[in-house]
Short mmCIF file of C-alpha atoms in Angstrom, two decimals:
data_model
loop_
_atom_site.label_atom_id
_atom_site.label_comp_id
_atom_site.label_asym_id
_atom_site.label_seq_id
_atom_site.Cartn_x
_atom_site.Cartn_y
_atom_site.Cartn_z
CA MET A 1 1.25 9.39 17.56
CA GLU A 2 3.93 7.60 19.61
CA THR A 3 6.02 4.82 18.08
CA LYS A 4 5.84 2.87 21.36
CA GLU A 5 2.06 2.74 20.99
CA ILE A 6 2.28 1.59 17.39
CA ILE A 7 4.69 -1.20 18.33
CA LYS A 8 2.52 -2.26 21.25
CA PHE A 9 -0.77 -2.23 19.33
CA TRP A 10 0.71 -3.94 16.27
CA GLN A 11 2.15 -6.64 18.52
CA PHE A 12 5.61 -6.87 17.02
CA PRO A 13 7.70 -9.67 18.54
CA SER A 14 10.27 -8.08 20.84
CA ALA A 15 13.20 -9.51 18.86
CA THR A 16 12.07 -7.61 15.74
CA VAL A 17 11.64 -4.19 17.36
CA ILE A 18 14.03 -1.38 16.40
CA ASN A 19 12.12 1.84 17.23
CA ARG A 20 14.85 4.17 16.08
CA ASN A 21 14.76 7.49 14.27
CA LEU A 22 16.18 7.45 10.74
CA PRO A 23 17.62 10.93 10.05
CA LYS A 24 16.86 12.21 6.57
CA THR A 25 20.51 13.18 6.26
CA GLN A 26 21.35 9.46 6.19
CA ILE A 27 18.97 8.99 3.27
CA PHE A 28 20.09 11.96 1.17
CA PRO A 29 23.37 10.39 -0.09
CA HIS A 30 21.34 7.59 -1.69
CA ILE A 31 18.96 9.96 -3.53
CA LYS A 32 20.27 11.01 -6.94
CA ASN A 33 17.55 13.48 -7.90
CA PRO A 34 17.87 16.85 -6.09
CA LYS A 35 14.11 17.38 -6.45
CA ASP A 36 13.47 14.18 -4.49
CA LYS A 37 15.78 15.39 -1.72
CA GLN A 38 13.89 18.67 -1.53
CA PHE A 39 10.56 16.85 -1.60
CA LEU A 40 11.60 14.64 1.32
CA THR A 41 12.69 17.72 3.25
CA ASP A 42 9.47 19.58 2.55
CA ALA A 43 7.00 16.71 2.98
CA VAL A 44 8.33 14.51 5.80
CA GLN A 45 8.81 15.60 9.39
CA SER A 46 10.38 12.38 10.69
CA ILE A 47 11.04 8.74 9.79
CA TYR A 48 11.26 5.89 12.29
CA MET A 49 12.33 2.31 11.77
CA LEU A 50 9.78 0.32 13.78
CA ALA A 51 10.72 -3.31 13.20
CA ASN A 52 12.66 -5.66 11.00
CA PHE A 53 11.40 -9.18 10.28
CA LYS A 54 13.93 -11.75 9.10
CA TYR A 55 14.61 -15.43 9.60
CA GLU A 56 17.21 -14.78 12.29
CA ASN A 57 14.72 -13.08 14.65
CA THR A 58 11.43 -14.73 13.66
CA ASN A 59 12.28 -18.22 12.36
CA ILE A 60 10.08 -17.36 9.38
CA PRO A 61 11.83 -18.67 6.23
CA LYS A 62 12.97 -16.42 3.43
CA TYR A 63 11.34 -16.72 0.02
CA GLU A 64 12.87 -16.46 -3.43
CA SER A 65 11.59 -17.24 -6.92
CA ASP A 66 12.48 -16.05 -10.41
CA ASP A 67 10.35 -12.92 -9.91
CA GLU A 68 10.21 -12.31 -6.15
CA LEU A 69 12.57 -11.99 -3.21
CA TYR A 70 11.66 -11.72 0.48
CA GLN A 71 14.78 -11.81 2.62
CA GLU A 72 13.57 -9.28 5.18
CA ILE A 73 10.49 -7.11 5.80
CA TRP A 74 10.87 -3.62 7.23
CA PHE A 75 8.21 -1.61 9.06
CA TYR A 76 8.45 2.19 9.04
CA TYR A 77 6.58 5.08 10.63
CA LEU A 78 6.56 8.41 8.81
CA LYS A 79 5.16 11.62 10.21
CA MET A 80 4.15 13.97 7.40
CA LYS A 81 4.00 17.74 7.44
CA ASP A 82 0.98 17.91 5.09
CA SER A 83 -1.55 15.60 3.46
CA GLY A 84 -1.49 14.20 -0.05
CA ASN A 85 2.11 13.04 -0.39
CA ALA A 86 1.95 9.57 1.17
CA ALA A 87 2.08 7.55 -2.06
CA ARG A 88 5.02 9.53 -3.44
CA VAL A 89 6.97 9.17 -0.19
CA TYR A 90 6.32 5.43 -0.13
CA ARG A 91 7.53 5.08 -3.72
CA LEU A 92 10.66 7.07 -2.92
CA LEU A 93 11.53 4.94 0.12
CA SER A 94 10.81 1.72 -1.74
CA GLY A 95 13.32 2.74 -4.37
CA LEU A 96 16.01 3.18 -1.73
CA ILE A 97 15.43 0.24 0.62
CA PRO A 98 16.39 -3.20 -0.77
CA TYR A 99 13.59 -5.06 1.03
CA PRO A 100 9.79 -5.05 0.98
CA ILE A 101 8.54 -2.31 3.30
CA ILE A 102 5.34 -1.58 5.16
CA ALA A 103 4.88 2.07 6.09
CA LEU A 104 2.44 3.59 8.54
CA ILE A 105 2.15 7.17 7.28
CA ASP A 106 0.84 9.72 9.77
CA GLU A 107 -0.80 12.70 8.05
CA PRO A 108 -2.34 15.72 9.85
CA ASP A 109 -5.92 14.39 9.77
CA ASP A 110 -5.56 10.60 9.58
CA PHE A 111 -3.13 7.78 8.90
CA VAL A 112 -2.64 5.25 6.11
CA VAL A 113 -0.70 1.98 5.89
CA TYR A 114 1.11 1.38 2.61
CA THR A 115 2.36 -1.85 1.05
CA GLY A 116 3.57 -2.61 -2.47
CA ARG A 117 3.92 -5.17 -5.21
CA LEU A 118 7.59 -5.79 -5.94
CA LYS A 119 9.45 -7.58 -8.68
CA LYS A 120 12.99 -8.94 -8.47
CA ALA A 121 15.29 -7.27 -10.98
CA ALA A 122 18.99 -7.71 -11.77
CA ASN A 123 21.37 -8.26 -8.86
CA ASN A 124 18.41 -9.06 -6.59
CA PHE A 125 17.31 -5.42 -6.70
CA LEU A 126 13.59 -4.99 -5.99
CA LYS A 127 11.53 -2.85 -8.33
CA LEU A 128 8.23 -1.41 -7.06
CA VAL A 129 5.48 -2.29 -9.53
CA ASN A 130 2.47 -0.84 -7.72
CA VAL A 131 1.44 0.59 -4.35
CA TYR A 132 -1.48 -0.53 -2.20
CA PRO A 133 -2.73 1.84 0.48
CA SER A 134 -5.16 1.06 3.24
CA PRO A 135 -8.24 3.19 3.83
CA GLU A 136 -7.66 6.50 5.59
CA TYR A 137 -7.98 5.65 9.29
CA GLN A 138 -8.87 8.04 12.08
CA LYS A 139 -6.08 8.46 14.61
CA ASP A 140 -8.44 7.84 17.51
CA ASN A 141 -8.85 4.31 16.15
CA LEU A 142 -5.12 3.51 16.09
CA GLN A 143 -5.31 0.64 18.56
CA GLN A 144 -8.41 -0.88 16.98
CA VAL A 145 -6.96 -0.66 13.47
CA LEU A 146 -3.56 -2.15 14.31
CA GLU A 147 -5.07 -4.94 16.38
CA SER A 148 -7.27 -5.79 13.38
CA LEU A 149 -4.04 -6.11 11.38
CA SER A 150 -2.46 -8.35 13.98
CA LEU A 151 0.67 -10.03 12.69
CA ALA A 152 -0.04 -13.00 14.93
CA ASP A 153 -2.95 -13.94 12.67
CA LEU A 154 -0.97 -13.89 9.42
CA SER A 155 0.62 -16.83 7.64
CA LYS A 156 4.13 -17.69 8.82
CA GLN A 157 4.90 -20.12 6.01
CA ASN A 158 7.53 -17.67 4.79
CA LEU A 159 8.16 -13.92 4.67
CA LYS A 160 6.29 -13.61 1.37
CA THR A 161 3.08 -15.12 2.76
CA LEU A 162 3.34 -12.84 5.81
CA TYR A 163 3.69 -9.75 3.61
CA ASP A 164 1.02 -10.90 1.15
CA ASP A 165 -1.49 -11.63 3.92
CA LEU A 166 -1.11 -8.17 5.44
CA ARG A 167 -1.32 -6.50 2.03
CA GLN A 168 -4.47 -8.48 1.26
CA LEU A 169 -6.09 -7.37 4.53
CA LEU A 170 -5.39 -3.72 3.73
CA THR A 171 -6.45 -4.07 0.09
CA THR A 172 -9.71 -5.74 1.06
CA GLN A 173 -10.53 -3.03 3.59
CA LEU A 174 -9.95 -0.33 0.96
CA ALA A 175 -12.04 -2.18 -1.65
CA GLN A 176 -14.88 -2.49 0.83
CA GLN A 177 -14.75 1.26 1.42
CA GLN A 178 -14.35 2.29 -2.21
CA TYR A 179 -17.00 0.06 -3.73
CA ASP A 180 -19.39 -0.17 -0.80
CA GLN A 181 -19.64 -3.93 -1.11
CA GLN A 182 -19.55 -6.79 1.37
CA ILE A 183 -16.31 -8.15 -0.05
CA GLU A 184 -14.77 -10.74 2.24
CA VAL A 185 -11.37 -11.11 0.54
CA ILE A 186 -9.87 -9.58 -2.58
CA SER A 187 -6.50 -10.18 -4.20
CA ILE A 188 -4.28 -7.39 -5.49
CA ASN A 189 -4.88 -8.60 -9.06
CA GLN A 190 -8.62 -8.29 -8.56
CA LYS A 191 -8.17 -4.89 -6.91
CA ASP A 192 -6.06 -3.75 -9.86
CA GLU A 193 -8.79 -4.91 -12.24
CA LEU A 194 -11.49 -3.05 -10.29
CA ASP A 195 -9.41 0.12 -10.16
CA GLN A 196 -8.65 -0.05 -13.87
CA LEU A 197 -12.33 -0.49 -14.75
CA ASN A 198 -13.31 2.31 -12.39
CA GLN A 199 -10.75 4.63 -14.01
CA MET A 200 -12.04 3.73 -17.47
CA ILE A 201 -15.60 4.45 -16.32
CA GLU A 202 -14.62 7.90 -15.05
CA THR A 203 -12.71 8.63 -18.28
CA VAL A 204 -15.70 7.70 -20.46
CA LYS A 205 -18.01 9.82 -18.27
CA ILE A 206 -15.82 12.86 -18.89
CA LYS A 207 -15.78 12.20 -22.64
CA ILE A 208 -19.57 11.89 -22.69
CA ARG A 209 -19.97 15.25 -20.96
CA LYS A 210 -17.68 16.91 -23.52
CA GLU A 211 -19.03 15.16 -26.64
CA LYS A 212 -21.49 17.21 -28.70
CA GLN A 213 -22.30 14.74 -31.48
CA LEU A 214 -25.27 12.59 -30.52
CA ASN A 215 -24.19 9.41 -32.34
CA ARG A 216 -20.76 9.45 -30.67
CA LYS A 217 -22.35 10.17 -27.31
CA ILE A 218 -24.66 7.15 -27.73
CA ASP A 219 -21.68 4.91 -28.59
CA MET A 220 -19.86 6.14 -25.48
CA GLN A 221 -22.91 5.54 -23.31
CA MET A 222 -23.06 1.95 -24.56
CA GLN A 223 -19.35 1.59 -23.78
CA LEU A 224 -19.98 3.03 -20.31
CA HIS A 225 -22.82 0.59 -19.70
CA GLY A 226 -20.57 -2.34 -20.66
CA LEU A 227 -17.80 -1.19 -18.32
CA LYS A 228 -20.23 -0.81 -15.44
CA GLN A 229 -21.55 -4.32 -16.08
CA GLN A 230 -18.00 -5.70 -15.97
CA LEU A 231 -17.36 -3.91 -12.68
CA GLN A 232 -20.59 -5.14 -11.12
CA SER A 233 -19.92 -8.67 -12.34
CA ILE A 234 -16.55 -8.75 -10.53
CA LEU A 235 -18.09 -7.31 -7.36
CA ALA A 236 -20.98 -9.75 -7.46
CA GLU A 237 -18.56 -12.65 -7.86
CA LYS A 238 -16.54 -11.47 -4.85
CA GLU A 239 -19.76 -11.36 -2.85
CA GLY A 240 -20.66 -14.86 -3.95
CA LEU A 241 -23.81 -13.68 -5.71
CA LEU A 242 -23.04 -15.35 -9.01
#
C-alpha cells in the first residue's frame, strides 16, 4: 500500500499533506514503559505522517470546550508486521501525540481506520477514552473505501465537527456490519450502548452454559431475553421501525 495512493484517494488538500516517514527511534524517547517500546518494535513495520489539518492550512476553526480540544488533526499510516495489534498501537500513539489522530492501519490481510473519543485533561493534555475502529476493509477496495470517506463531504464548521463526522461514518459502517441492520447513522454513544449490551449478552450466554442448577439457569435465560429485547429495541429505533 503506497502512501501516495492513500493521499490521492482520501483527497487531502495539498496544503495539509506531509507524507513523511516517522522513525520509531524518534518515538522511543517519549515512551516510558520498556514493554511498550518492545511492542512497537515487534508489531509495527513503519509509521508515516500523512497529513496535518489545522486552521493555518485549512481555514477550519479550532474548537475548545471544558471537556474537548481540537487544535489540530493528524492522519497516520501504519504498516503492521502481524494482525491483531491495531487497537493497542492506536492507543499507544494516542497517548504520545497531543492531538486527535486518525490512523489507517495496514495489516497483512486487510486494513482498518481508527479514531477515538478524547477528553481534555490538565494542561490541555488529551486522554483517550475509547477507540472506534472501522470494519476490516479489503486492500483491493482501498480507493473505493477512502473515496466513501471523502473529507470534502464532512462538516467544516470546526475541527471537532470534521473529526466527529468521519468517526461517525466509520462507526456506522462497523455497526451495520456487526449487527446486520440497515442503520443509516449511529452516534458513538449509541454504538457504545450496543456494544455494552452485546457484551452482556455474550457473558450471560457463557454463564447459562456453565450453570447446572435449573432455577438459576431459568433466571439467567430471562435476563438474556431482556437484554436481547433492549438490543433489538435500539436497532429498531435506528432503523426507524418504532
